[in-house]
């Protein structure tokens, strides 16, 4: 009996030893499946439900941010409809275009089609800043302008050279109505040289001019 018990014990030990190597791959396989379900496993991220949820969250955040920006930006300035004389004057010089709200609205509509509306928005924000006299309001508006149009993290960042950026950074230590004067002039010049000629040849300008001309003839 003792011999048979020892034999049975050896069988059980051998059985256990044989099963153990098989158990390790099973555990390893389970571990692999666990890692495959993780977002940090790039070899299978396309099928990872966690990553799908994360992408949906990021898309929702981007959409919300865009909607908030759109809500915070008026579509146009309040102004009476332009006359034929005014629209003709816009072709004489960029300054005459920018002097009237109707001209700025039409030009801004064109800039929007070229995805450069931020240039006009920045210029307008600088003009608004120049009208302020309250120190705390000036500082707050200057901060917002910097965050919206100067910061490299902003989707509405305007194109400025390094010299002007250095001037702005110095001016932001003590913001004033004229903190962005150099930057505003640079963007004004950019719109004048780059966008204005295309605006004069655009359908937006030509259609407006034709419509007003037809109304003038009918009258």
PDB file of C-alpha atoms in Angstrom:
ATOM      1  CA  UNK A   1       0.000   0.000   0.000  1.00  0.00           C
ATOM      2  CA  UNK A   2       2.809   2.363   0.828  1.00  0.00           C
ATOM      3  CA  UNK A   3       4.366   1.706  -2.556  1.00  0.00           C
ATOM      4  CA  UNK A   4       1.094   2.375  -4.350  1.00  0.00           C
ATOM      5  CA  UNK A   5       0.656   5.661  -2.414  1.00  0.00           C
ATOM      6  CA  UNK A   6       4.155   6.745  -3.405  1.00  0.00           C
ATOM      7  CA  UNK A   7       3.368   5.852  -7.025  1.00  0.00           C
ATOM      8  CA  UNK A   8       0.157   7.872  -6.922  1.00  0.00           C
ATOM      9  CA  UNK A   9       1.996  10.843  -5.374  1.00  0.00           C
ATOM     10  CA  UNK A  10       4.640  10.713  -8.132  1.00  0.00           C
ATOM     11  CA  UNK A  11       1.900  10.583 -10.770  1.00  0.00           C
ATOM     12  CA  UNK A  12       0.182  13.604  -9.281  1.00  0.00           C
ATOM     13  CA  UNK A  13       3.505  15.516  -9.141  1.00  0.00           C
ATOM     14  CA  UNK A  14       4.271  14.598 -12.761  1.00  0.00           C
ATOM     15  CA  UNK A  15       0.763  15.623 -13.781  1.00  0.00           C
ATOM     16  CA  UNK A  16       1.117  18.924 -11.972  1.00  0.00           C
ATOM     17  CA  UNK A  17       4.532  19.547 -13.583  1.00  0.00           C
ATOM     18  CA  UNK A  18       3.126  18.857 -17.040  1.00  0.00           C
ATOM     19  CA  UNK A  19       0.140  21.157 -16.491  1.00  0.00           C
ATOM     20  CA  UNK A  20       2.206  24.055 -15.164  1.00  0.00           C
ATOM     21  CA  UNK A  21       4.034  24.878 -18.456  1.00  0.00           C
ATOM     22  CA  UNK A  22       0.685  24.798 -20.226  1.00  0.00           C
ATOM     23  CA  UNK A  23      -0.799  27.173 -17.686  1.00  0.00           C
ATOM     24  CA  UNK A  24       1.929  29.756 -18.252  1.00  0.00           C
ATOM     25  CA  UNK A  25       1.158  30.245 -21.965  1.00  0.00           C
ATOM     26  CA  UNK A  26      -2.513  30.461 -21.116  1.00  0.00           C
ATOM     27  CA  UNK A  27      -1.771  33.213 -18.613  1.00  0.00           C
ATOM     28  CA  UNK A  28       0.566  34.890 -21.087  1.00  0.00           C
ATOM     29  CA  UNK A  29      -2.136  34.737 -23.727  1.00  0.00           C
ATOM     30  CA  UNK A  30      -4.638  36.252 -21.367  1.00  0.00           C
ATOM     31  CA  UNK A  31      -2.124  38.946 -20.571  1.00  0.00           C
ATOM     32  CA  UNK A  32      -1.735  39.692 -24.258  1.00  0.00           C
ATOM     33  CA  UNK A  33      -5.452  39.990 -24.695  1.00  0.00           C
ATOM     34  CA  UNK A  34      -5.533  42.372 -21.769  1.00  0.00           C
ATOM     35  CA  UNK A  35      -2.821  44.548 -23.285  1.00  0.00           C
ATOM     36  CA  UNK A  36      -4.519  44.461 -26.674  1.00  0.00           C
ATOM     37  CA  UNK A  37      -7.609  45.969 -25.132  1.00  0.00           C
ATOM     38  CA  UNK A  38      -5.589  48.869 -23.770  1.00  0.00           C
ATOM     39  CA  UNK A  39      -5.390  52.220 -25.534  1.00  0.00           C
ATOM     40  CA  UNK A  40      -1.619  52.278 -25.120  1.00  0.00           C
ATOM     41  CA  UNK A  41      -1.121  49.237 -27.351  1.00  0.00           C
ATOM     42  CA  UNK A  42      -0.605  50.954 -30.701  1.00  0.00           C
ATOM     43  CA  UNK A  43      -0.511  47.654 -32.646  1.00  0.00           C
ATOM     44  CA  UNK A  44      -4.266  47.298 -32.247  1.00  0.00           C
ATOM     45  CA  UNK A  45      -5.475  50.778 -31.359  1.00  0.00           C
ATOM     46  CA  UNK A  46      -7.832  50.854 -34.342  1.00  0.00           C
ATOM     47  CA  UNK A  47     -10.016  48.249 -32.682  1.00  0.00           C
ATOM     48  CA  UNK A  48      -9.690  49.549 -29.158  1.00  0.00           C
ATOM     49  CA  UNK A  49     -13.031  50.678 -27.811  1.00  0.00           C
ATOM     50  CA  UNK A  50     -11.328  52.865 -25.201  1.00  0.00           C
ATOM     51  CA  UNK A  51      -9.523  54.814 -27.903  1.00  0.00           C
ATOM     52  CA  UNK A  52     -12.754  55.210 -29.837  1.00  0.00           C
ATOM     53  CA  UNK A  53     -14.369  56.797 -26.798  1.00  0.00           C
ATOM     54  CA  UNK A  54     -11.352  59.055 -26.323  1.00  0.00           C
ATOM     55  CA  UNK A  55     -11.481  60.176 -29.973  1.00  0.00           C
ATOM     56  CA  UNK A  56     -15.177  60.939 -29.619  1.00  0.00           C
ATOM     57  CA  UNK A  57     -14.461  63.034 -26.515  1.00  0.00           C
ATOM     58  CA  UNK A  58     -11.717  64.970 -28.297  1.00  0.00           C
ATOM     59  CA  UNK A  59     -13.951  65.600 -31.303  1.00  0.00           C
ATOM     60  CA  UNK A  60     -16.730  66.788 -29.012  1.00  0.00           C
ATOM     61  CA  UNK A  61     -14.311  69.149 -27.262  1.00  0.00           C
ATOM     62  CA  UNK A  62     -13.071  70.557 -30.576  1.00  0.00           C
ATOM     63  CA  UNK A  63     -16.623  71.056 -31.788  1.00  0.00           C
ATOM     64  CA  UNK A  64     -17.635  72.791 -28.558  1.00  0.00           C
ATOM     65  CA  UNK A  65     -14.566  75.052 -28.718  1.00  0.00           C
ATOM     66  CA  UNK A  66     -15.341  75.989 -32.326  1.00  0.00           C
ATOM     67  CA  UNK A  67     -18.961  76.737 -31.478  1.00  0.00           C
ATOM     68  CA  UNK A  68     -17.953  78.930 -28.558  1.00  0.00           C
ATOM     69  CA  UNK A  69     -15.528  80.849 -30.738  1.00  0.00           C
ATOM     70  CA  UNK A  70     -18.189  81.321 -33.384  1.00  0.00           C
ATOM     71  CA  UNK A  71     -20.647  82.588 -30.796  1.00  0.00           C
ATOM     72  CA  UNK A  72     -18.100  85.071 -29.476  1.00  0.00           C
ATOM     73  CA  UNK A  73     -17.387  86.550 -32.922  1.00  0.00           C
ATOM     74  CA  UNK A  74     -20.122  88.713 -34.455  1.00  0.00           C
ATOM     75  CA  UNK A  75     -20.759  87.954 -38.106  1.00  0.00           C
ATOM     76  CA  UNK A  76     -20.441  91.616 -39.034  1.00  0.00           C
ATOM     77  CA  UNK A  77     -20.394  95.152 -37.757  1.00  0.00           C
ATOM     78  CA  UNK A  78     -23.633  97.079 -37.689  1.00  0.00           C
ATOM     79  CA  UNK A  79     -23.728  99.378 -40.688  1.00  0.00           C
ATOM     80  CA  UNK A  80     -26.124 100.664 -43.324  1.00  0.00           C
ATOM     81  CA  UNK A  81     -26.000  99.033 -46.726  1.00  0.00           C
ATOM     82  CA  UNK A  82     -23.202 100.513 -48.831  1.00  0.00           C
ATOM     83  CA  UNK A  83     -23.984 102.863 -51.694  1.00  0.00           C
ATOM     84  CA  UNK A  84     -22.658 102.478 -55.220  1.00  0.00           C
ATOM     85  CA  UNK A  85     -20.360 105.435 -54.621  1.00  0.00           C
ATOM     86  CA  UNK A  86     -18.882 103.797 -51.532  1.00  0.00           C
ATOM     87  CA  UNK A  87     -18.305 100.478 -53.257  1.00  0.00           C
ATOM     88  CA  UNK A  88     -16.610 102.235 -56.166  1.00  0.00           C
ATOM     89  CA  UNK A  89     -14.428 104.100 -53.676  1.00  0.00           C
ATOM     90  CA  UNK A  90     -13.203 100.816 -52.205  1.00  0.00           C
ATOM     91  CA  UNK A  91     -11.412 100.171 -55.502  1.00  0.00           C
ATOM     92  CA  UNK A  92      -9.511 103.457 -55.184  1.00  0.00           C
ATOM     93  CA  UNK A  93      -7.575 102.517 -52.071  1.00  0.00           C
ATOM     94  CA  UNK A  94      -7.433  99.994 -49.250  1.00  0.00           C
ATOM     95  CA  UNK A  95      -7.683 102.842 -46.746  1.00  0.00           C
ATOM     96  CA  UNK A  96     -11.102 103.840 -48.105  1.00  0.00           C
ATOM     97  CA  UNK A  97     -12.266 100.230 -47.868  1.00  0.00           C
ATOM     98  CA  UNK A  98     -11.179  99.968 -44.237  1.00  0.00           C
ATOM     99  CA  UNK A  99     -12.674 103.322 -43.225  1.00  0.00           C
ATOM    100  CA  UNK A 100     -16.299 102.151 -43.480  1.00  0.00           C
ATOM    101  CA  UNK A 101     -18.025  99.346 -41.534  1.00  0.00           C
ATOM    102  CA  UNK A 102     -19.697  98.178 -44.759  1.00  0.00           C
ATOM    103  CA  UNK A 103     -16.302  97.941 -46.445  1.00  0.00           C
ATOM    104  CA  UNK A 104     -14.811  96.025 -43.540  1.00  0.00           C
ATOM    105  CA  UNK A 105     -17.797  93.665 -43.515  1.00  0.00           C
ATOM    106  CA  UNK A 106     -17.458  92.880 -47.215  1.00  0.00           C
ATOM    107  CA  UNK A 107     -13.703  92.423 -46.936  1.00  0.00           C
ATOM    108  CA  UNK A 108     -14.112  90.286 -43.854  1.00  0.00           C
ATOM    109  CA  UNK A 109     -16.568  88.051 -45.703  1.00  0.00           C
ATOM    110  CA  UNK A 110     -13.916  87.570 -48.377  1.00  0.00           C
ATOM    111  CA  UNK A 111     -11.201  86.838 -45.804  1.00  0.00           C
ATOM    112  CA  UNK A 112     -13.442  84.165 -44.330  1.00  0.00           C
ATOM    113  CA  UNK A 113     -13.444  82.344 -47.675  1.00  0.00           C
ATOM    114  CA  UNK A 114      -9.626  82.357 -47.572  1.00  0.00           C
ATOM    115  CA  UNK A 115      -9.507  81.249 -43.936  1.00  0.00           C
ATOM    116  CA  UNK A 116      -7.715  84.430 -42.862  1.00  0.00           C
ATOM    117  CA  UNK A 117     -10.531  86.250 -41.077  1.00  0.00           C
ATOM    118  CA  UNK A 118      -8.370  86.396 -37.944  1.00  0.00           C
ATOM    119  CA  UNK A 119      -6.378  89.226 -39.553  1.00  0.00           C
ATOM    120  CA  UNK A 120      -9.427  91.493 -39.637  1.00  0.00           C
ATOM    121  CA  UNK A 121     -10.578  90.357 -36.199  1.00  0.00           C
ATOM    122  CA  UNK A 122      -7.161  91.182 -34.739  1.00  0.00           C
ATOM    123  CA  UNK A 123      -7.114  94.597 -36.399  1.00  0.00           C
ATOM    124  CA  UNK A 124     -10.598  95.372 -35.084  1.00  0.00           C
ATOM    125  CA  UNK A 125      -9.671  94.215 -31.566  1.00  0.00           C
ATOM    126  CA  UNK A 126      -6.671  96.565 -31.606  1.00  0.00           C
ATOM    127  CA  UNK A 127      -8.895  99.450 -32.706  1.00  0.00           C
ATOM    128  CA  UNK A 128     -11.266  98.689 -29.855  1.00  0.00           C
ATOM    129  CA  UNK A 129      -8.376  98.569 -27.384  1.00  0.00           C
ATOM    130  CA  UNK A 130      -7.281 102.065 -28.435  1.00  0.00           C
ATOM    131  CA  UNK A 131     -10.648 103.438 -27.334  1.00  0.00           C
ATOM    132  CA  UNK A 132     -10.240 102.248 -23.730  1.00  0.00           C
ATOM    133  CA  UNK A 133      -9.030 104.452 -20.903  1.00  0.00           C
ATOM    134  CA  UNK A 134      -9.638 102.265 -17.841  1.00  0.00           C
ATOM    135  CA  UNK A 135      -6.367 100.595 -16.831  1.00  0.00           C
ATOM    136  CA  UNK A 136      -7.895  97.323 -15.650  1.00  0.00           C
ATOM    137  CA  UNK A 137     -10.032  97.037 -18.796  1.00  0.00           C
ATOM    138  CA  UNK A 138      -6.993  97.728 -20.966  1.00  0.00           C
ATOM    139  CA  UNK A 139      -5.014  95.002 -19.220  1.00  0.00           C
ATOM    140  CA  UNK A 140      -7.835  92.483 -19.578  1.00  0.00           C
ATOM    141  CA  UNK A 141      -8.434  93.255 -23.256  1.00  0.00           C
ATOM    142  CA  UNK A 142      -4.712  93.151 -23.986  1.00  0.00           C
ATOM    143  CA  UNK A 143      -4.497  89.741 -22.341  1.00  0.00           C
ATOM    144  CA  UNK A 144      -7.408  88.438 -24.415  1.00  0.00           C
ATOM    145  CA  UNK A 145      -5.923  89.813 -27.632  1.00  0.00           C
ATOM    146  CA  UNK A 146      -2.623  88.141 -26.821  1.00  0.00           C
ATOM    147  CA  UNK A 147      -4.275  84.807 -26.083  1.00  0.00           C
ATOM    148  CA  UNK A 148      -6.535  84.949 -29.140  1.00  0.00           C
ATOM    149  CA  UNK A 149      -4.183  86.269 -31.826  1.00  0.00           C
ATOM    150  CA  UNK A 150      -0.553  86.280 -30.647  1.00  0.00           C
ATOM    151  CA  UNK A 151      -0.158  83.016 -28.736  1.00  0.00           C
ATOM    152  CA  UNK A 152       1.249  80.176 -30.840  1.00  0.00           C
ATOM    153  CA  UNK A 153      -1.302  77.910 -29.140  1.00  0.00           C
ATOM    154  CA  UNK A 154      -4.259  79.823 -30.537  1.00  0.00           C
ATOM    155  CA  UNK A 155      -6.039  78.578 -33.687  1.00  0.00           C
ATOM    156  CA  UNK A 156      -6.515  82.271 -34.597  1.00  0.00           C
ATOM    157  CA  UNK A 157      -2.828  83.197 -34.361  1.00  0.00           C
ATOM    158  CA  UNK A 158      -1.859  85.933 -36.843  1.00  0.00           C
ATOM    159  CA  UNK A 159       1.392  85.893 -38.791  1.00  0.00           C
ATOM    160  CA  UNK A 160       3.980  88.220 -37.220  1.00  0.00           C
ATOM    161  CA  UNK A 161       7.749  88.390 -37.479  1.00  0.00           C
ATOM    162  CA  UNK A 162      10.019  87.764 -34.504  1.00  0.00           C
ATOM    163  CA  UNK A 163      10.857  91.449 -34.015  1.00  0.00           C
ATOM    164  CA  UNK A 164       7.229  92.425 -33.576  1.00  0.00           C
ATOM    165  CA  UNK A 165       6.645  89.500 -31.230  1.00  0.00           C
ATOM    166  CA  UNK A 166       9.519  90.651 -29.057  1.00  0.00           C
ATOM    167  CA  UNK A 167       8.028  94.150 -28.917  1.00  0.00           C
ATOM    168  CA  UNK A 168       4.653  92.725 -27.876  1.00  0.00           C
ATOM    169  CA  UNK A 169       6.218  90.573 -25.152  1.00  0.00           C
ATOM    170  CA  UNK A 170       7.957  93.645 -23.706  1.00  0.00           C
ATOM    171  CA  UNK A 171       4.790  95.720 -23.938  1.00  0.00           C
ATOM    172  CA  UNK A 172       2.738  93.059 -22.167  1.00  0.00           C
ATOM    173  CA  UNK A 173       4.705  93.741 -18.973  1.00  0.00           C
ATOM    174  CA  UNK A 174       2.688  96.962 -18.740  1.00  0.00           C
ATOM    175  CA  UNK A 175      -0.154  96.777 -21.289  1.00  0.00           C
ATOM    176  CA  UNK A 176      -1.485  99.990 -22.788  1.00  0.00           C
ATOM    177  CA  UNK A 177      -3.778 101.030 -25.628  1.00  0.00           C
ATOM    178  CA  UNK A 178      -0.760 100.874 -27.938  1.00  0.00           C
ATOM    179  CA  UNK A 179       0.637  97.488 -26.928  1.00  0.00           C
ATOM    180  CA  UNK A 180      -0.111  95.988 -30.346  1.00  0.00           C
ATOM    181  CA  UNK A 181       0.486  99.018 -32.596  1.00  0.00           C
ATOM    182  CA  UNK A 182       3.440  97.474 -34.455  1.00  0.00           C
ATOM    183  CA  UNK A 183       1.604  94.184 -34.881  1.00  0.00           C
ATOM    184  CA  UNK A 184      -1.563  95.922 -36.057  1.00  0.00           C
ATOM    185  CA  UNK A 185       0.395  97.856 -38.685  1.00  0.00           C
ATOM    186  CA  UNK A 186       2.066  94.681 -39.901  1.00  0.00           C
ATOM    187  CA  UNK A 187      -1.260  92.878 -40.287  1.00  0.00           C
ATOM    188  CA  UNK A 188      -2.817  95.927 -41.967  1.00  0.00           C
ATOM    189  CA  UNK A 189       0.055  95.940 -44.469  1.00  0.00           C
ATOM    190  CA  UNK A 190      -0.311  92.198 -45.020  1.00  0.00           C
ATOM    191  CA  UNK A 191      -4.032  92.520 -45.793  1.00  0.00           C
ATOM    192  CA  UNK A 192      -3.334  95.480 -48.078  1.00  0.00           C
ATOM    193  CA  UNK A 193      -0.632  93.772 -50.110  1.00  0.00           C
ATOM    194  CA  UNK A 194      -1.847  90.200 -50.069  1.00  0.00           C
ATOM    195  CA  UNK A 195      -5.639  89.992 -49.663  1.00  0.00           C
ATOM    196  CA  UNK A 196      -6.937  93.339 -50.967  1.00  0.00           C
ATOM    197  CA  UNK A 197      -5.975  92.775 -54.650  1.00  0.00           C
ATOM    198  CA  UNK A 198      -7.702  89.402 -54.622  1.00  0.00           C
ATOM    199  CA  UNK A 199     -10.768  90.907 -52.960  1.00  0.00           C
ATOM    200  CA  UNK A 200     -11.086  93.448 -55.773  1.00  0.00           C
ATOM    201  CA  UNK A 201     -11.184  90.572 -58.272  1.00  0.00           C
ATOM    202  CA  UNK A 202     -13.447  88.360 -56.168  1.00  0.00           C
ATOM    203  CA  UNK A 203     -17.021  87.393 -56.865  1.00  0.00           C
ATOM    204  CA  UNK A 204     -18.021  88.959 -53.541  1.00  0.00           C
ATOM    205  CA  UNK A 205     -16.939  92.432 -54.639  1.00  0.00           C
ATOM    206  CA  UNK A 206     -18.030  92.110 -58.284  1.00  0.00           C
ATOM    207  CA  UNK A 207     -21.478  90.770 -57.398  1.00  0.00           C
ATOM    208  CA  UNK A 208     -22.034  93.601 -54.903  1.00  0.00           C
ATOM    209  CA  UNK A 209     -20.915  96.203 -57.437  1.00  0.00           C
ATOM    210  CA  UNK A 210     -23.132  94.726 -60.163  1.00  0.00           C
ATOM    211  CA  UNK A 211     -26.155  94.547 -57.866  1.00  0.00           C
ATOM    212  CA  UNK A 212     -25.807  98.195 -56.822  1.00  0.00           C
ATOM    213  CA  UNK A 213     -25.213  99.275 -60.412  1.00  0.00           C
ATOM    214  CA  UNK A 214     -28.398  97.526 -61.558  1.00  0.00           C
ATOM    215  CA  UNK A 215     -30.402  99.163 -58.771  1.00  0.00           C
ATOM    216  CA  UNK A 216     -28.979 102.549 -59.723  1.00  0.00           C
ATOM    217  CA  UNK A 217     -30.015 102.088 -63.352  1.00  0.00           C
ATOM    218  CA  UNK A 218     -33.526 100.972 -62.351  1.00  0.00           C
ATOM    219  CA  UNK A 219     -33.905 104.025 -60.135  1.00  0.00           C
TER     220      UNK A 219
END
